[in-house]
Amino acid sequence: MSFTVAIDGPAAAGKGTISRAVAARFGFAHLDTGLLYRAVGAKGGDPVAVARGLSAADLERDDLRSAEAGQAASRVAAVPEVRKALVAFQQAFARRDGGAVLDGRDIGTVICPEAEVKIYVTATDAVRAHRRWLELREAGETVSEAEVLAQLQERDERDRARTSAPLKPAADAVVLDTSSLGIDEAVARAIDLVSARR
Ligand code: DC
């Protein structure tokens, strides 16, 4: 039986951590849909052709988590044909037997409007920039926190302003603001929301 958890929100709000924890807790499969757009952006060339021919190997590049890959992803994600090429794969994943958690920007609004659970994870710009800066530093990237904040705001602005599947909470999503929550608390709240629907 299928059961879909849609987790959307701006960059570095905690979607990935929460999604992985929810998937592990309930034994659901997890798809980080940002990785699809990152892989398209990182490959270069015609993004529509790349999106149509995306393979599992493309998702295994080890440079997909960089800040540059994030910006490139946000740019190709504004192209309607790129998004269209990735819809069927995401919808099939969402409806697989055994349950699925998908995190991204348009899961609750466009990809899975019928998802059993929709959570919009957010946090203040400063908190998100600090978290992303810590992650990048951990990964060995030398970048200032101010630069990370500026990049994050630029990316969110592009993701919100595009006409095709813009970043916004679904009307029936529960908003989870993680600004002043620790990881454990944020995960516990998400797990409670899923438990309540099961
Ligand atoms: O979640 P992320 O930071 O890895 O996403 C990278 C970019 O991909 C993000 O800035 C916008 C785009 N994206 C999207 O448009 N729709 C999604 N469902 C997921 C990501």
JSON list of C-alpha atoms and ligand atoms in Angstrom, two decimals:
[
{"chain": "A", "resi": 1, "resn": "MET", "atom": "CA", "xyz": [0.00, 0.00, 0.00]},
{"chain": "A", "resi": 2, "resn": "SER", "atom": "CA", "xyz": [1.28, 3.49, -0.75]},
{"chain": "A", "resi": 3, "resn": "PHE", "atom": "CA", "xyz": [1.56, 6.32, 1.76]},
{"chain": "A", "resi": 4, "resn": "THR", "atom": "CA", "xyz": [3.21, 9.60, 0.75]},
{"chain": "A", "resi": 5, "resn": "VAL", "atom": "CA", "xyz": [4.86, 12.15, 2.98]},
{"chain": "A", "resi": 6, "resn": "ALA", "atom": "CA", "xyz": [5.57, 15.44, 1.16]},
{"chain": "A", "resi": 7, "resn": "ILE", "atom": "CA", "xyz": [8.19, 17.66, 2.78]},
{"chain": "A", "resi": 8, "resn": "ASP", "atom": "CA", "xyz": [8.80, 21.07, 1.20]},
{"chain": "A", "resi": 9, "resn": "GLY", "atom": "CA", "xyz": [10.54, 24.25, 2.20]},
{"chain": "A", "resi": 10, "resn": "PRO", "atom": "CA", "xyz": [13.38, 26.66, 1.43]},
{"chain": "A", "resi": 11, "resn": "ALA", "atom": "CA", "xyz": [17.07, 25.70, 1.36]},
{"chain": "A", "resi": 12, "resn": "ALA", "atom": "CA", "xyz": [18.71, 24.44, 4.56]},
{"chain": "A", "resi": 13, "resn": "ALA", "atom": "CA", "xyz": [15.50, 24.48, 6.62]},
{"chain": "A", "resi": 14, "resn": "GLY", "atom": "CA", "xyz": [16.11, 20.90, 7.79]},
{"chain": "A", "resi": 15, "resn": "LYS", "atom": "CA", "xyz": [14.04, 19.03, 5.17]},
{"chain": "A", "resi": 16, "resn": "GLY", "atom": "CA", "xyz": [16.74, 16.45, 4.47]},
{"chain": "A", "resi": 17, "resn": "THR", "atom": "CA", "xyz": [17.40, 15.57, 8.10]},
{"chain": "A", "resi": 18, "resn": "ILE", "atom": "CA", "xyz": [13.69, 15.36, 8.91]},
{"chain": "A", "resi": 19, "resn": "SER", "atom": "CA", "xyz": [12.90, 13.34, 5.77]},
{"chain": "A", "resi": 20, "resn": "ARG", "atom": "CA", "xyz": [15.63, 10.78, 6.41]},
{"chain": "A", "resi": 21, "resn": "ALA", "atom": "CA", "xyz": [14.53, 10.38, 10.03]},
{"chain": "A", "resi": 22, "resn": "VAL", "atom": "CA", "xyz": [10.85, 9.98, 9.11]},
{"chain": "A", "resi": 23, "resn": "ALA", "atom": "CA", "xyz": [11.74, 7.44, 6.41]},
{"chain": "A", "resi": 24, "resn": "ALA", "atom": "CA", "xyz": [13.90, 5.45, 8.84]},
{"chain": "A", "resi": 25, "resn": "ARG", "atom": "CA", "xyz": [11.25, 5.54, 11.57]},
{"chain": "A", "resi": 26, "resn": "PHE", "atom": "CA", "xyz": [8.43, 4.19, 9.37]},
{"chain": "A", "resi": 27, "resn": "GLY", "atom": "CA", "xyz": [10.49, 2.09, 6.95]},
{"chain": "A", "resi": 28, "resn": "PHE", "atom": "CA", "xyz": [9.57, 4.34, 4.00]},
{"chain": "A", "resi": 29, "resn": "ALA", "atom": "CA", "xyz": [11.77, 4.98, 0.97]},
{"chain": "A", "resi": 30, "resn": "HIS", "atom": "CA", "xyz": [13.21, 8.50, 0.71]},
{"chain": "A", "resi": 31, "resn": "LEU", "atom": "CA", "xyz": [13.79, 10.66, -2.37]},
{"chain": "A", "resi": 32, "resn": "ASP", "atom": "CA", "xyz": [15.72, 13.93, -2.12]},
{"chain": "A", "resi": 33, "resn": "THR", "atom": "CA", "xyz": [14.24, 15.56, -5.23]},
{"chain": "A", "resi": 34, "resn": "GLY", "atom": "CA", "xyz": [16.72, 18.45, -5.08]},
{"chain": "A", "resi": 35, "resn": "LEU", "atom": "CA", "xyz": [19.34, 15.93, -6.14]},
{"chain": "A", "resi": 36, "resn": "LEU", "atom": "CA", "xyz": [17.56, 15.48, -9.49]},
{"chain": "A", "resi": 37, "resn": "TYR", "atom": "CA", "xyz": [17.80, 19.21, -10.24]},
{"chain": "A", "resi": 38, "resn": "ARG", "atom": "CA", "xyz": [21.37, 19.34, -8.93]},
{"chain": "A", "resi": 39, "resn": "ALA", "atom": "CA", "xyz": [22.34, 16.48, -11.26]},
{"chain": "A", "resi": 40, "resn": "VAL", "atom": "CA", "xyz": [20.74, 18.24, -14.24]},
{"chain": "A", "resi": 41, "resn": "GLY", "atom": "CA", "xyz": [22.48, 21.53, -13.44]},
{"chain": "A", "resi": 42, "resn": "ALA", "atom": "CA", "xyz": [25.86, 19.93, -12.78]},
{"chain": "A", "resi": 43, "resn": "LYS", "atom": "CA", "xyz": [25.93, 18.02, -16.05]},
{"chain": "A", "resi": 44, "resn": "GLY", "atom": "CA", "xyz": [25.79, 21.16, -18.18]},
{"chain": "A", "resi": 45, "resn": "GLY", "atom": "CA", "xyz": [24.61, 21.30, -21.78]},
{"chain": "A", "resi": 46, "resn": "ASP", "atom": "CA", "xyz": [20.94, 21.51, -22.71]},
{"chain": "A", "resi": 47, "resn": "PRO", "atom": "CA", "xyz": [19.11, 21.04, -19.37]},
{"chain": "A", "resi": 48, "resn": "VAL", "atom": "CA", "xyz": [15.92, 19.76, -21.00]},
{"chain": "A", "resi": 49, "resn": "ALA", "atom": "CA", "xyz": [17.80, 16.99, -22.87]},
{"chain": "A", "resi": 50, "resn": "VAL", "atom": "CA", "xyz": [19.77, 16.17, -19.71]},
{"chain": "A", "resi": 51, "resn": "ALA", "atom": "CA", "xyz": [16.59, 15.98, -17.59]},
{"chain": "A", "resi": 52, "resn": "ARG", "atom": "CA", "xyz": [14.94, 13.68, -20.15]},
{"chain": "A", "resi": 53, "resn": "GLY", "atom": "CA", "xyz": [17.93, 11.33, -20.16]},
{"chain": "A", "resi": 54, "resn": "LEU", "atom": "CA", "xyz": [18.86, 11.49, -16.45]},
{"chain": "A", "resi": 55, "resn": "SER", "atom": "CA", "xyz": [20.34, 8.20, -15.18]},
{"chain": "A", "resi": 56, "resn": "ALA", "atom": "CA", "xyz": [21.06, 6.77, -11.73]},
{"chain": "A", "resi": 57, "resn": "ALA", "atom": "CA", "xyz": [24.79, 7.32, -12.37]},
{"chain": "A", "resi": 58, "resn": "ASP", "atom": "CA", "xyz": [24.17, 11.06, -12.80]},
{"chain": "A", "resi": 59, "resn": "LEU", "atom": "CA", "xyz": [22.88, 11.15, -9.22]},
{"chain": "A", "resi": 60, "resn": "GLU", "atom": "CA", "xyz": [26.07, 9.63, -7.87]},
{"chain": "A", "resi": 61, "resn": "ARG", "atom": "CA", "xyz": [28.46, 12.48, -8.69]},
{"chain": "A", "resi": 62, "resn": "ASP", "atom": "CA", "xyz": [30.23, 13.60, -5.55]},
{"chain": "A", "resi": 63, "resn": "ASP", "atom": "CA", "xyz": [30.05, 17.34, -6.33]},
{"chain": "A", "resi": 64, "resn": "LEU", "atom": "CA", "xyz": [26.24, 17.63, -6.19]},
{"chain": "A", "resi": 65, "resn": "ARG", "atom": "CA", "xyz": [26.14, 19.04, -2.65]},
{"chain": "A", "resi": 66, "resn": "SER", "atom": "CA", "xyz": [28.28, 22.11, -3.40]},
{"chain": "A", "resi": 67, "resn": "ALA", "atom": "CA", "xyz": [26.93, 25.67, -3.31]},
{"chain": "A", "resi": 68, "resn": "GLU", "atom": "CA", "xyz": [27.59, 25.98, -7.08]},
{"chain": "A", "resi": 69, "resn": "ALA", "atom": "CA", "xyz": [25.53, 22.85, -7.78]},
{"chain": "A", "resi": 70, "resn": "GLY", "atom": "CA", "xyz": [22.72, 24.35, -5.67]},
{"chain": "A", "resi": 71, "resn": "GLN", "atom": "CA", "xyz": [22.70, 27.55, -7.72]},
{"chain": "A", "resi": 72, "resn": "ALA", "atom": "CA", "xyz": [22.86, 25.63, -11.00]},
{"chain": "A", "resi": 73, "resn": "ALA", "atom": "CA", "xyz": [19.99, 23.43, -9.81]},
{"chain": "A", "resi": 74, "resn": "SER", "atom": "CA", "xyz": [17.86, 26.45, -8.94]},
{"chain": "A", "resi": 75, "resn": "ARG", "atom": "CA", "xyz": [18.44, 27.92, -12.43]},
{"chain": "A", "resi": 76, "resn": "VAL", "atom": "CA", "xyz": [17.54, 24.76, -14.39]},
{"chain": "A", "resi": 77, "resn": "ALA", "atom": "CA", "xyz": [14.59, 24.16, -12.02]},
{"chain": "A", "resi": 78, "resn": "ALA", "atom": "CA", "xyz": [12.93, 27.31, -13.38]},
{"chain": "A", "resi": 79, "resn": "VAL", "atom": "CA", "xyz": [12.67, 25.73, -16.87]},
{"chain": "A", "resi": 80, "resn": "PRO", "atom": "CA", "xyz": [9.16, 24.21, -17.20]},
{"chain": "A", "resi": 81, "resn": "GLU", "atom": "CA", "xyz": [10.30, 21.43, -19.60]},
{"chain": "A", "resi": 82, "resn": "VAL", "atom": "CA", "xyz": [12.99, 20.35, -17.13]},
{"chain": "A", "resi": 83, "resn": "ARG", "atom": "CA", "xyz": [10.40, 20.04, -14.36]},
{"chain": "A", "resi": 84, "resn": "LYS", "atom": "CA", "xyz": [8.00, 18.20, -16.67]},
{"chain": "A", "resi": 85, "resn": "ALA", "atom": "CA", "xyz": [10.67, 15.64, -17.57]},
{"chain": "A", "resi": 86, "resn": "LEU", "atom": "CA", "xyz": [11.13, 14.77, -13.88]},
{"chain": "A", "resi": 87, "resn": "VAL", "atom": "CA", "xyz": [7.46, 14.49, -12.85]},
{"chain": "A", "resi": 88, "resn": "ALA", "atom": "CA", "xyz": [6.73, 10.86, -13.77]},
{"chain": "A", "resi": 89, "resn": "PHE", "atom": "CA", "xyz": [9.76, 9.48, -11.92]},
{"chain": "A", "resi": 90, "resn": "GLN", "atom": "CA", "xyz": [8.88, 11.41, -8.75]},
{"chain": "A", "resi": 91, "resn": "GLN", "atom": "CA", "xyz": [5.20, 10.42, -8.87]},
{"chain": "A", "resi": 92, "resn": "ALA", "atom": "CA", "xyz": [6.03, 6.75, -9.38]},
{"chain": "A", "resi": 93, "resn": "PHE", "atom": "CA", "xyz": [8.44, 6.92, -6.44]},
{"chain": "A", "resi": 94, "resn": "ALA", "atom": "CA", "xyz": [5.77, 8.57, -4.28]},
{"chain": "A", "resi": 95, "resn": "ARG", "atom": "CA", "xyz": [3.24, 5.83, -4.96]},
{"chain": "A", "resi": 96, "resn": "ARG", "atom": "CA", "xyz": [5.53, 2.84, -4.50]},
{"chain": "A", "resi": 97, "resn": "ASP", "atom": "CA", "xyz": [4.39, 0.12, -2.12]},
{"chain": "A", "resi": 98, "resn": "GLY", "atom": "CA", "xyz": [5.50, 0.51, 1.47]},
{"chain": "A", "resi": 99, "resn": "GLY", "atom": "CA", "xyz": [5.45, 4.31, 1.73]},
{"chain": "A", "resi": 100, "resn": "ALA", "atom": "CA", "xyz": [7.66, 7.15, 0.55]},
{"chain": "A", "resi": 101, "resn": "VAL", "atom": "CA", "xyz": [9.00, 10.45, 1.79]},
{"chain": "A", "resi": 102, "resn": "LEU", "atom": "CA", "xyz": [9.87, 13.04, -0.87]},
{"chain": "A", "resi": 103, "resn": "ASP", "atom": "CA", "xyz": [11.48, 16.33, -0.03]},
{"chain": "A", "resi": 104, "resn": "GLY", "atom": "CA", "xyz": [11.75, 19.34, -2.31]},
{"chain": "A", "resi": 105, "resn": "ARG", "atom": "CA", "xyz": [9.92, 22.54, -3.22]},
{"chain": "A", "resi": 106, "resn": "ASP", "atom": "CA", "xyz": [6.75, 21.46, -5.04]},
{"chain": "A", "resi": 107, "resn": "ILE", "atom": "CA", "xyz": [5.99, 18.01, -3.66]},
{"chain": "A", "resi": 108, "resn": "GLY", "atom": "CA", "xyz": [2.81, 18.96, -1.78]},
{"chain": "A", "resi": 109, "resn": "THR", "atom": "CA", "xyz": [1.65, 21.46, -4.39]},
{"chain": "A", "resi": 110, "resn": "VAL", "atom": "CA", "xyz": [2.39, 19.82, -7.76]},
{"chain": "A", "resi": 111, "resn": "ILE", "atom": "CA", "xyz": [4.02, 16.37, -7.59]},
{"chain": "A", "resi": 112, "resn": "CYS", "atom": "CA", "xyz": [1.82, 14.82, -4.88]},
{"chain": "A", "resi": 113, "resn": "PRO", "atom": "CA", "xyz": [-1.21, 17.03, -4.23]},
{"chain": "A", "resi": 114, "resn": "GLU", "atom": "CA", "xyz": [-2.90, 13.94, -2.71]},
{"chain": "A", "resi": 115, "resn": "ALA", "atom": "CA", "xyz": [-0.06, 13.15, -0.27]},
{"chain": "A", "resi": 116, "resn": "GLU", "atom": "CA", "xyz": [-1.32, 11.77, 3.03]},
{"chain": "A", "resi": 117, "resn": "VAL", "atom": "CA", "xyz": [0.98, 14.11, 4.98]},
{"chain": "A", "resi": 118, "resn": "LYS", "atom": "CA", "xyz": [2.32, 17.50, 3.89]},
{"chain": "A", "resi": 119, "resn": "ILE", "atom": "CA", "xyz": [4.87, 19.38, 5.94]},
{"chain": "A", "resi": 120, "resn": "TYR", "atom": "CA", "xyz": [6.39, 22.76, 5.04]},
{"chain": "A", "resi": 121, "resn": "VAL", "atom": "CA", "xyz": [9.67, 23.05, 6.91]},
{"chain": "A", "resi": 122, "resn": "THR", "atom": "CA", "xyz": [11.04, 26.54, 7.37]},
{"chain": "A", "resi": 123, "resn": "ALA", "atom": "CA", "xyz": [13.38, 28.64, 9.55]},
{"chain": "A", "resi": 124, "resn": "THR", "atom": "CA", "xyz": [14.66, 32.21, 9.56]},
{"chain": "A", "resi": 125, "resn": "ASP", "atom": "CA", "xyz": [17.21, 33.18, 6.89]},
{"chain": "A", "resi": 126, "resn": "ALA", "atom": "CA", "xyz": [19.93, 33.66, 9.52]},
{"chain": "A", "resi": 127, "resn": "VAL", "atom": "CA", "xyz": [19.37, 30.24, 11.10]},
{"chain": "A", "resi": 128, "resn": "ARG", "atom": "CA", "xyz": [19.32, 28.49, 7.73]},
{"chain": "A", "resi": 129, "resn": "ALA", "atom": "CA", "xyz": [22.46, 30.28, 6.55]},
{"chain": "A", "resi": 130, "resn": "HIS", "atom": "CA", "xyz": [24.29, 29.34, 9.73]},
{"chain": "A", "resi": 131, "resn": "ARG", "atom": "CA", "xyz": [23.34, 25.67, 9.36]},
{"chain": "A", "resi": 132, "resn": "ARG", "atom": "CA", "xyz": [24.37, 25.57, 5.71]},
{"chain": "A", "resi": 133, "resn": "TRP", "atom": "CA", "xyz": [27.63, 27.35, 6.51]},
{"chain": "A", "resi": 134, "resn": "LEU", "atom": "CA", "xyz": [28.44, 24.71, 9.14]},
{"chain": "A", "resi": 135, "resn": "GLU", "atom": "CA", "xyz": [27.71, 21.94, 6.62]},
{"chain": "A", "resi": 136, "resn": "LEU", "atom": "CA", "xyz": [29.87, 23.52, 3.93]},
{"chain": "A", "resi": 137, "resn": "ARG", "atom": "CA", "xyz": [32.70, 24.09, 6.39]},
{"chain": "A", "resi": 138, "resn": "GLU", "atom": "CA", "xyz": [32.45, 20.46, 7.43]},
{"chain": "A", "resi": 139, "resn": "ALA", "atom": "CA", "xyz": [32.73, 19.49, 3.76]},
{"chain": "A", "resi": 140, "resn": "GLY", "atom": "CA", "xyz": [35.94, 21.53, 3.47]},
{"chain": "A", "resi": 141, "resn": "GLU", "atom": "CA", "xyz": [34.52, 24.52, 1.54]},
{"chain": "A", "resi": 142, "resn": "THR", "atom": "CA", "xyz": [35.94, 27.90, 2.55]},
{"chain": "A", "resi": 143, "resn": "VAL", "atom": "CA", "xyz": [33.10, 30.41, 2.37]},
{"chain": "A", "resi": 144, "resn": "SER", "atom": "CA", "xyz": [31.93, 33.18, 4.72]},
{"chain": "A", "resi": 145, "resn": "GLU", "atom": "CA", "xyz": [28.58, 33.01, 6.49]},
{"chain": "A", "resi": 146, "resn": "ALA", "atom": "CA", "xyz": [27.54, 36.30, 4.86]},
{"chain": "A", "resi": 147, "resn": "GLU", "atom": "CA", "xyz": [28.23, 34.81, 1.44]},
{"chain": "A", "resi": 148, "resn": "VAL", "atom": "CA", "xyz": [26.19, 31.72, 2.29]},
{"chain": "A", "resi": 149, "resn": "LEU", "atom": "CA", "xyz": [23.30, 33.94, 3.44]},
{"chain": "A", "resi": 150, "resn": "ALA", "atom": "CA", "xyz": [23.40, 35.97, 0.22]},
{"chain": "A", "resi": 151, "resn": "GLN", "atom": "CA", "xyz": [23.46, 32.81, -1.96]},
{"chain": "A", "resi": 152, "resn": "LEU", "atom": "CA", "xyz": [20.65, 31.22, -0.02]},
{"chain": "A", "resi": 153, "resn": "GLN", "atom": "CA", "xyz": [18.46, 34.32, -0.31]},
{"chain": "A", "resi": 154, "resn": "GLU", "atom": "CA", "xyz": [19.19, 34.58, -4.03]},
{"chain": "A", "resi": 155, "resn": "ARG", "atom": "CA", "xyz": [18.27, 30.91, -4.54]},
{"chain": "A", "resi": 156, "resn": "ASP", "atom": "CA", "xyz": [15.06, 31.12, -2.46]},
{"chain": "A", "resi": 157, "resn": "GLU", "atom": "CA", "xyz": [14.00, 34.26, -4.27]},
{"chain": "A", "resi": 158, "resn": "ARG", "atom": "CA", "xyz": [14.45, 32.51, -7.64]},
{"chain": "A", "resi": 159, "resn": "ASP", "atom": "CA", "xyz": [12.64, 29.39, -6.40]},
{"chain": "A", "resi": 160, "resn": "ARG", "atom": "CA", "xyz": [9.72, 31.49, -5.08]},
{"chain": "A", "resi": 161, "resn": "ALA", "atom": "CA", "xyz": [9.42, 33.84, -8.05]},
{"chain": "A", "resi": 162, "resn": "ARG", "atom": "CA", "xyz": [9.43, 31.29, -10.90]},
{"chain": "A", "resi": 163, "resn": "THR", "atom": "CA", "xyz": [6.14, 30.72, -12.64]},
{"chain": "A", "resi": 164, "resn": "SER", "atom": "CA", "xyz": [6.48, 26.95, -12.90]},
{"chain": "A", "resi": 165, "resn": "ALA", "atom": "CA", "xyz": [5.82, 25.17, -9.56]},
{"chain": "A", "resi": 166, "resn": "PRO", "atom": "CA", "xyz": [7.16, 27.94, -7.31]},
{"chain": "A", "resi": 167, "resn": "LEU", "atom": "CA", "xyz": [8.25, 27.31, -3.74]},
{"chain": "A", "resi": 168, "resn": "LYS", "atom": "CA", "xyz": [5.23, 27.83, -1.45]},
{"chain": "A", "resi": 169, "resn": "PRO", "atom": "CA", "xyz": [3.40, 25.87, 1.21]},
{"chain": "A", "resi": 170, "resn": "ALA", "atom": "CA", "xyz": [0.46, 23.78, 0.00]},
{"chain": "A", "resi": 171, "resn": "ALA", "atom": "CA", "xyz": [-2.82, 25.14, 1.37]},
{"chain": "A", "resi": 172, "resn": "ASP", "atom": "CA", "xyz": [-3.18, 21.99, 3.49]},
{"chain": "A", "resi": 173, "resn": "ALA", "atom": "CA", "xyz": [0.45, 21.70, 4.63]},
{"chain": "A", "resi": 174, "resn": "VAL", "atom": "CA", "xyz": [1.44, 21.92, 8.29]},
{"chain": "A", "resi": 175, "resn": "VAL", "atom": "CA", "xyz": [4.14, 24.58, 8.72]},
{"chain": "A", "resi": 176, "resn": "LEU", "atom": "CA", "xyz": [7.04, 23.41, 10.88]},
{"chain": "A", "resi": 177, "resn": "ASP", "atom": "CA", "xyz": [9.31, 26.30, 11.86]},
{"chain": "A", "resi": 178, "resn": "THR", "atom": "CA", "xyz": [12.62, 24.83, 13.00]},
{"chain": "A", "resi": 179, "resn": "SER", "atom": "CA", "xyz": [14.29, 28.19, 13.88]},
{"chain": "A", "resi": 180, "resn": "SER", "atom": "CA", "xyz": [14.34, 27.45, 17.56]},
{"chain": "A", "resi": 181, "resn": "LEU", "atom": "CA", "xyz": [14.03, 23.67, 17.49]},
{"chain": "A", "resi": 182, "resn": "GLY", "atom": "CA", "xyz": [16.83, 21.16, 17.91]},
{"chain": "A", "resi": 183, "resn": "ILE", "atom": "CA", "xyz": [17.04, 18.31, 15.40]},
{"chain": "A", "resi": 184, "resn": "ASP", "atom": "CA", "xyz": [15.45, 15.80, 17.77]},
{"chain": "A", "resi": 185, "resn": "GLU", "atom": "CA", "xyz": [12.50, 18.06, 18.50]},
{"chain": "A", "resi": 186, "resn": "ALA", "atom": "CA", "xyz": [11.90, 18.89, 14.83]},
{"chain": "A", "resi": 187, "resn": "VAL", "atom": "CA", "xyz": [12.06, 15.19, 13.90]},
{"chain": "A", "resi": 188, "resn": "ALA", "atom": "CA", "xyz": [9.71, 14.27, 16.77]},
{"chain": "A", "resi": 189, "resn": "ARG", "atom": "CA", "xyz": [7.11, 16.78, 15.56]},
{"chain": "A", "resi": 190, "resn": "ALA", "atom": "CA", "xyz": [7.27, 15.44, 12.01]},
{"chain": "A", "resi": 191, "resn": "ILE", "atom": "CA", "xyz": [6.96, 11.86, 13.27]},
{"chain": "A", "resi": 192, "resn": "ASP", "atom": "CA", "xyz": [3.91, 12.86, 15.34]},
{"chain": "A", "resi": 193, "resn": "LEU", "atom": "CA", "xyz": [2.27, 14.35, 12.22]},
{"chain": "A", "resi": 194, "resn": "VAL", "atom": "CA", "xyz": [2.84, 11.14, 10.26]},
{"chain": "A", "resi": 195, "resn": "SER", "atom": "CA", "xyz": [1.70, 8.92, 13.16]},
{"chain": "A", "resi": 196, "resn": "ALA", "atom": "CA", "xyz": [-1.52, 10.91, 13.40]},
{"chain": "A", "resi": 197, "resn": "ARG", "atom": "CA", "xyz": [-2.37, 10.02, 9.77]},
{"chain": "A", "resi": 198, "resn": "ARG", "atom": "CA", "xyz": [-1.44, 6.32, 9.90]},
{"chain": "B", "resi": 1, "resn": "DC", "atom": "O1", "xyz": [16.83, 20.92, -1.99]},
{"chain": "B", "resi": 1, "resn": "DC", "atom": "P1", "xyz": [18.07, 21.40, -2.74]},
{"chain": "B", "resi": 1, "resn": "DC", "atom": "O2", "xyz": [18.75, 22.55, -2.06]},
{"chain": "B", "resi": 1, "resn": "DC", "atom": "O3", "xyz": [19.02, 20.29, -3.02]},
{"chain": "B", "resi": 1, "resn": "DC", "atom": "O4", "xyz": [17.51, 21.91, -4.15]},
{"chain": "B", "resi": 1, "resn": "DC", "atom": "C1", "xyz": [18.34, 22.51, -5.10]},
{"chain": "B", "resi": 1, "resn": "DC", "atom": "C2", "xyz": [17.49, 23.35, -6.03]},
{"chain": "B", "resi": 1, "resn": "DC", "atom": "O5", "xyz": [16.67, 22.51, -6.83]},
{"chain": "B", "resi": 1, "resn": "DC", "atom": "C3", "xyz": [16.55, 24.33, -5.37]},
{"chain": "B", "resi": 1, "resn": "DC", "atom": "O6", "xyz": [17.15, 25.61, -5.19]},
{"chain": "B", "resi": 1, "resn": "DC", "atom": "C4", "xyz": [15.38, 24.42, -6.32]},
{"chain": "B", "resi": 1, "resn": "DC", "atom": "C5", "xyz": [15.40, 23.10, -7.05]},
{"chain": "B", "resi": 1, "resn": "DC", "atom": "N1", "xyz": [14.34, 22.18, -6.62]},
{"chain": "B", "resi": 1, "resn": "DC", "atom": "C6", "xyz": [13.08, 22.38, -7.16]},
{"chain": "B", "resi": 1, "resn": "DC", "atom": "O7", "xyz": [12.87, 23.33, -7.89]},
{"chain": "B", "resi": 1, "resn": "DC", "atom": "N2", "xyz": [12.08, 21.50, -6.88]},
{"chain": "B", "resi": 1, "resn": "DC", "atom": "C7", "xyz": [12.29, 20.48, -6.05]},
{"chain": "B", "resi": 1, "resn": "DC", "atom": "N3", "xyz": [11.29, 19.63, -5.79]},
{"chain": "B", "resi": 1, "resn": "DC", "atom": "C8", "xyz": [13.56, 20.29, -5.46]},
{"chain": "B", "resi": 1, "resn": "DC", "atom": "C9", "xyz": [14.57, 21.17, -5.75]}
]
